[in-house]
CSV table of N, CA and C in Angstrom, one decimal:
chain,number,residue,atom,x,y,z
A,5,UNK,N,72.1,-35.2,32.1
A,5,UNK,CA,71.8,-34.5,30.8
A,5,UNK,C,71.6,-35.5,29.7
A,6,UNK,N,70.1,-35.6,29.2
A,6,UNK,CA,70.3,-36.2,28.4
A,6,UNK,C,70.6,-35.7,26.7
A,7,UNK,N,71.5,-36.9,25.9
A,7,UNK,CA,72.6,-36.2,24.5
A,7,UNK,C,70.5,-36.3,23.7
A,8,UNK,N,70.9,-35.7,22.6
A,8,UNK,CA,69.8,-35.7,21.5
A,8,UNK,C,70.8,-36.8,20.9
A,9,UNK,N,70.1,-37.9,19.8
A,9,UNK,CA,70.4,-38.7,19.6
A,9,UNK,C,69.6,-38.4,17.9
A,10,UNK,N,70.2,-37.4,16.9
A,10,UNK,CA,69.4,-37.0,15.7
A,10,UNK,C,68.9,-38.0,14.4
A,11,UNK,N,69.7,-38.9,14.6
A,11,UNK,CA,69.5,-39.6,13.8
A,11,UNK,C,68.4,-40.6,14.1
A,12,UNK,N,67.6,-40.9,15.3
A,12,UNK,CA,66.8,-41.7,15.4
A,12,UNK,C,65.4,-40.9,15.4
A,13,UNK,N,65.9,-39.3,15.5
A,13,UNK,CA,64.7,-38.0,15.3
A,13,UNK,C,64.4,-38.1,14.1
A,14,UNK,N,65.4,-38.3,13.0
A,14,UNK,CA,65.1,-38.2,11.6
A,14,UNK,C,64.6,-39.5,11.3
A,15,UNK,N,65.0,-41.0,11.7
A,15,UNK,CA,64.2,-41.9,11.6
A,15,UNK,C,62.7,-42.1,11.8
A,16,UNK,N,63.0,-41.2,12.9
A,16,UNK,CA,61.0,-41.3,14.0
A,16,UNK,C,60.2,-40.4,12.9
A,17,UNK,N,60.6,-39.2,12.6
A,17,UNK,CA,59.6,-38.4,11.6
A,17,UNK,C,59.7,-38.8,10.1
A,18,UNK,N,61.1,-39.6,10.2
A,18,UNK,CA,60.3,-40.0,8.3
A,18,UNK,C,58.8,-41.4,8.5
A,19,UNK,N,59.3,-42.1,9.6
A,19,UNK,CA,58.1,-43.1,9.9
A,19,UNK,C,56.6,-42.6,10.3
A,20,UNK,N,57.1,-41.2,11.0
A,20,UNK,CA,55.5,-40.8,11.4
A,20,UNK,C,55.1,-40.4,9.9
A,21,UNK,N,55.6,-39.7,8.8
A,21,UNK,CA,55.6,-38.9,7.6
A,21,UNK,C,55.1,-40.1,6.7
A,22,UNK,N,54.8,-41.7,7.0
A,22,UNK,CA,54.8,-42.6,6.2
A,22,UNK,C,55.4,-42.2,5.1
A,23,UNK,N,57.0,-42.1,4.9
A,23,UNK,CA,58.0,-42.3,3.9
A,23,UNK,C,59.1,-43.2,4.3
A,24,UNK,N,59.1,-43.8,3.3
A,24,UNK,CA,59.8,-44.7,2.8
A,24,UNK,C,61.3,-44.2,2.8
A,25,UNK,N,62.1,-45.3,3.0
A,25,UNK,CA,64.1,-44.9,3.3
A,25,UNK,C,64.1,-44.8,1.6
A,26,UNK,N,63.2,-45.7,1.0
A,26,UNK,CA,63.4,-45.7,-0.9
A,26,UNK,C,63.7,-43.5,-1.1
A,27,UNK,N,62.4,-43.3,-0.3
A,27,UNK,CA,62.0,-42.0,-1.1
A,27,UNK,C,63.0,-40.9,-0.4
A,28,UNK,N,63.6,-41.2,0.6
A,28,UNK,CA,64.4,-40.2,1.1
A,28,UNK,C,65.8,-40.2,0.4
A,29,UNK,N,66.2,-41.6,0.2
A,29,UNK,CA,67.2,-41.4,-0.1
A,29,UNK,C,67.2,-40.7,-1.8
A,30,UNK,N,66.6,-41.0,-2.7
A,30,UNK,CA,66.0,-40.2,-3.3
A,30,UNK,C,66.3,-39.1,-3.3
A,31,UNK,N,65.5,-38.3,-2.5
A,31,UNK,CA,65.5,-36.7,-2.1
A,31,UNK,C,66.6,-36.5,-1.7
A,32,UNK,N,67.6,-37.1,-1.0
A,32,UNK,CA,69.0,-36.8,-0.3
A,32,UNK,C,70.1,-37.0,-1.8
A,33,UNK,N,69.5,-37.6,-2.8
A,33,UNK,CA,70.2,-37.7,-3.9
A,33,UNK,C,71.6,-39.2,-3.1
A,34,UNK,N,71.3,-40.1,-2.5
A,34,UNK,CA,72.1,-41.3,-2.0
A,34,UNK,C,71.6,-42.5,-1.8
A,35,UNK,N,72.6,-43.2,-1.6
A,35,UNK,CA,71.5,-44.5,-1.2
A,35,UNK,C,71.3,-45.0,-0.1
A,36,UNK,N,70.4,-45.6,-0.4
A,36,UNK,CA,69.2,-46.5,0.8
A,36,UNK,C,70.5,-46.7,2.1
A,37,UNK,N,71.5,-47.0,1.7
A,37,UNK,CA,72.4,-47.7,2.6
A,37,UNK,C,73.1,-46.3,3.4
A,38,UNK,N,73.1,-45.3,3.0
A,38,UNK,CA,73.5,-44.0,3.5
A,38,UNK,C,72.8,-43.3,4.3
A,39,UNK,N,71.2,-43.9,3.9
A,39,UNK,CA,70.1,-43.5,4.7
A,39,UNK,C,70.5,-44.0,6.0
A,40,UNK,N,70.6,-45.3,6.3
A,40,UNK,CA,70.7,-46.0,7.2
A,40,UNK,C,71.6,-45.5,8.6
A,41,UNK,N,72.6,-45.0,7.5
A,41,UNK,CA,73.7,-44.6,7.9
A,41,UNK,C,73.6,-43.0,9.4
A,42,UNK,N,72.8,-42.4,8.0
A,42,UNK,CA,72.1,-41.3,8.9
A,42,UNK,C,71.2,-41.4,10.3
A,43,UNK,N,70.9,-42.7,9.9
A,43,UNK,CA,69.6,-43.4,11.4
A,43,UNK,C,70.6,-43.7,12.6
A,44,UNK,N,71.7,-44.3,12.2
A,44,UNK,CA,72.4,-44.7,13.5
A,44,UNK,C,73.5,-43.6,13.8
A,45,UNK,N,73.3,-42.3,13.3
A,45,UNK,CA,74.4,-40.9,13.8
A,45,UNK,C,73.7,-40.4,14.7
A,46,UNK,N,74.8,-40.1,16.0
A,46,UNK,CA,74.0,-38.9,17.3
A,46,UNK,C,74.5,-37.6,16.8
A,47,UNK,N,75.3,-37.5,15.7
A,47,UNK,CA,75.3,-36.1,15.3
A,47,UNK,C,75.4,-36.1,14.0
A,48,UNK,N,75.4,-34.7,13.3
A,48,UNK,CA,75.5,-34.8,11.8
A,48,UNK,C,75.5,-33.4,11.6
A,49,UNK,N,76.4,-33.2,10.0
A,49,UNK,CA,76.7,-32.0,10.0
A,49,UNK,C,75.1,-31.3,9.7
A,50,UNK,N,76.0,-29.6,9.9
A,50,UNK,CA,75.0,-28.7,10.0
A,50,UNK,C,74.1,-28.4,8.8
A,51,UNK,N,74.9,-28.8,7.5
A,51,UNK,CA,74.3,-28.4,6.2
A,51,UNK,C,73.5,-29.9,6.0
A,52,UNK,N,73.9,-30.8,6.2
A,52,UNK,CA,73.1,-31.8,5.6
A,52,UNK,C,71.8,-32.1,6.5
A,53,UNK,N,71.9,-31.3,8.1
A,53,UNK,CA,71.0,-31.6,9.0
A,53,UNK,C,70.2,-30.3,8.0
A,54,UNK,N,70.0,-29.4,7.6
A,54,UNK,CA,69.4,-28.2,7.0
A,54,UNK,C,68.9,-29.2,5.6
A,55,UNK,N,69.7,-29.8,5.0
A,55,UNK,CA,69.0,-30.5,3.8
A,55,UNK,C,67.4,-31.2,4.3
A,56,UNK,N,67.7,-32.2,5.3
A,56,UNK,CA,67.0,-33.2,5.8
A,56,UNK,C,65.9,-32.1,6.8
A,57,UNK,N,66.0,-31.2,6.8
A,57,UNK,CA,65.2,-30.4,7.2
A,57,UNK,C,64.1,-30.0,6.6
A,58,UNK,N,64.6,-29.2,5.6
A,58,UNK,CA,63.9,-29.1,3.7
A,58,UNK,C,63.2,-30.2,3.3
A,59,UNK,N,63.4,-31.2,3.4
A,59,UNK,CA,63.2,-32.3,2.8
A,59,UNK,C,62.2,-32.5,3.7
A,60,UNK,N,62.0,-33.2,5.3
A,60,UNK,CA,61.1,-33.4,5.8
A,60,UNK,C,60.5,-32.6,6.4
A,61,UNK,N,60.4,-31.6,5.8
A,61,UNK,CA,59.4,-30.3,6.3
A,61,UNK,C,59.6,-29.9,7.9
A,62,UNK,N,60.7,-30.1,8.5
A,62,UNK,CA,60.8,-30.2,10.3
A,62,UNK,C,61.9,-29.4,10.8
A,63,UNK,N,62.1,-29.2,11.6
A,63,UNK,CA,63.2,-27.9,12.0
A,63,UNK,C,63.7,-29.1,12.9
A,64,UNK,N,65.0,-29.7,12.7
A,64,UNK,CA,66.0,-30.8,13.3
A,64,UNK,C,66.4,-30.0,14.3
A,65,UNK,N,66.7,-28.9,13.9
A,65,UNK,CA,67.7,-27.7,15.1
A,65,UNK,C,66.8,-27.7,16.3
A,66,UNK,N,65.6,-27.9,16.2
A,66,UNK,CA,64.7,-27.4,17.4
A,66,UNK,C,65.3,-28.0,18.7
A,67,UNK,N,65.6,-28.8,18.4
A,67,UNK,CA,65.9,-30.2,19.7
A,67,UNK,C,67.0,-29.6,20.4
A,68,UNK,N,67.5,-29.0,19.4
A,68,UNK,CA,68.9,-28.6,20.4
A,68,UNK,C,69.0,-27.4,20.9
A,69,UNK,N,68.3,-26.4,20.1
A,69,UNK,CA,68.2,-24.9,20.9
A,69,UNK,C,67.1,-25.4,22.6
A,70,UNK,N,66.3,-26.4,22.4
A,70,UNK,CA,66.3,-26.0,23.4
A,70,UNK,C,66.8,-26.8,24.7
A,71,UNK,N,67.5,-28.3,24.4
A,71,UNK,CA,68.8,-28.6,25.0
A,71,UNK,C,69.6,-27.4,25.3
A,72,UNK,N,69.8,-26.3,24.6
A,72,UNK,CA,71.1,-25.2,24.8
A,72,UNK,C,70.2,-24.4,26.1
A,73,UNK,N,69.1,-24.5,25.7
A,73,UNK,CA,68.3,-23.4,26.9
A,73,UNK,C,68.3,-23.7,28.2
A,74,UNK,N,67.8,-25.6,28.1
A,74,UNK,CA,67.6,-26.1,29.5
A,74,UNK,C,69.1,-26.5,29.7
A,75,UNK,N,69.8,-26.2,29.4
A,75,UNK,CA,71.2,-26.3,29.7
A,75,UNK,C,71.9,-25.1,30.7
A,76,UNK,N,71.8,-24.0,29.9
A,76,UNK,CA,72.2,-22.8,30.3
A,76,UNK,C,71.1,-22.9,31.6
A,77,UNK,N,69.9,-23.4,31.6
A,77,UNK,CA,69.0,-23.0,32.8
A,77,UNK,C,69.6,-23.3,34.5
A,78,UNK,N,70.6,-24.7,33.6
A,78,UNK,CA,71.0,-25.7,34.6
A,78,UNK,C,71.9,-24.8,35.7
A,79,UNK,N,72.9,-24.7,34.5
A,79,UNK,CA,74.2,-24.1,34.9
A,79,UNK,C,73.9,-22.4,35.7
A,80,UNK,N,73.1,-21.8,35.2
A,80,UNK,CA,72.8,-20.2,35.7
A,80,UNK,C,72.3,-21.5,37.2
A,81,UNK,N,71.5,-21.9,37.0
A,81,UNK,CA,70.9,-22.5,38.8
A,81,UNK,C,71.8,-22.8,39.8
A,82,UNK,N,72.9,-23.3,39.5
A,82,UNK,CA,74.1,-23.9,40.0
A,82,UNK,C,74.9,-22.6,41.0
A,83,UNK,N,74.7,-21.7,40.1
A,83,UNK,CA,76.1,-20.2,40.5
A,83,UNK,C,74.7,-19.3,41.6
């Protein structure tokens, strides 16, 4: 099972987005160094993962509904 690892998701799409850690942090209202902070987390809470959402126009949740799906697929296969 591989884990989602969100913080390198939010790193990958602000780099494809050509934005700058300057401009995010910015928009996150923190700094550069918090940004960072956010790049090396495999998890993060629910409301700030919904900020970062807003902000880069991308649905962060995606990744994991459907980890939950091919999860559940596993486990129903098993029984």
């Amino acid at each position: 099972m591989k884990e989602i690892h969100i913080g390198q998701l939010i790193e990958q799409e602000l780099r494809n987005q050509e934005r700058s850690v300057s401009w995010f942090a910015r928009m996150l209202c923190c700094e550069r160094t918090n940004v960072y902070s956010i790049f090396r987390r495999k998890s993060i809470d629910c409301s700030m993962l919904y900020r970062i959402s807003i902000i880069l126009d991308k649905n962060f949740f995606n990744p994991y509904c459907v980890k939950l799906k091919e999860d559940r697929n596993k486990s129903t296969d098993k029984t």
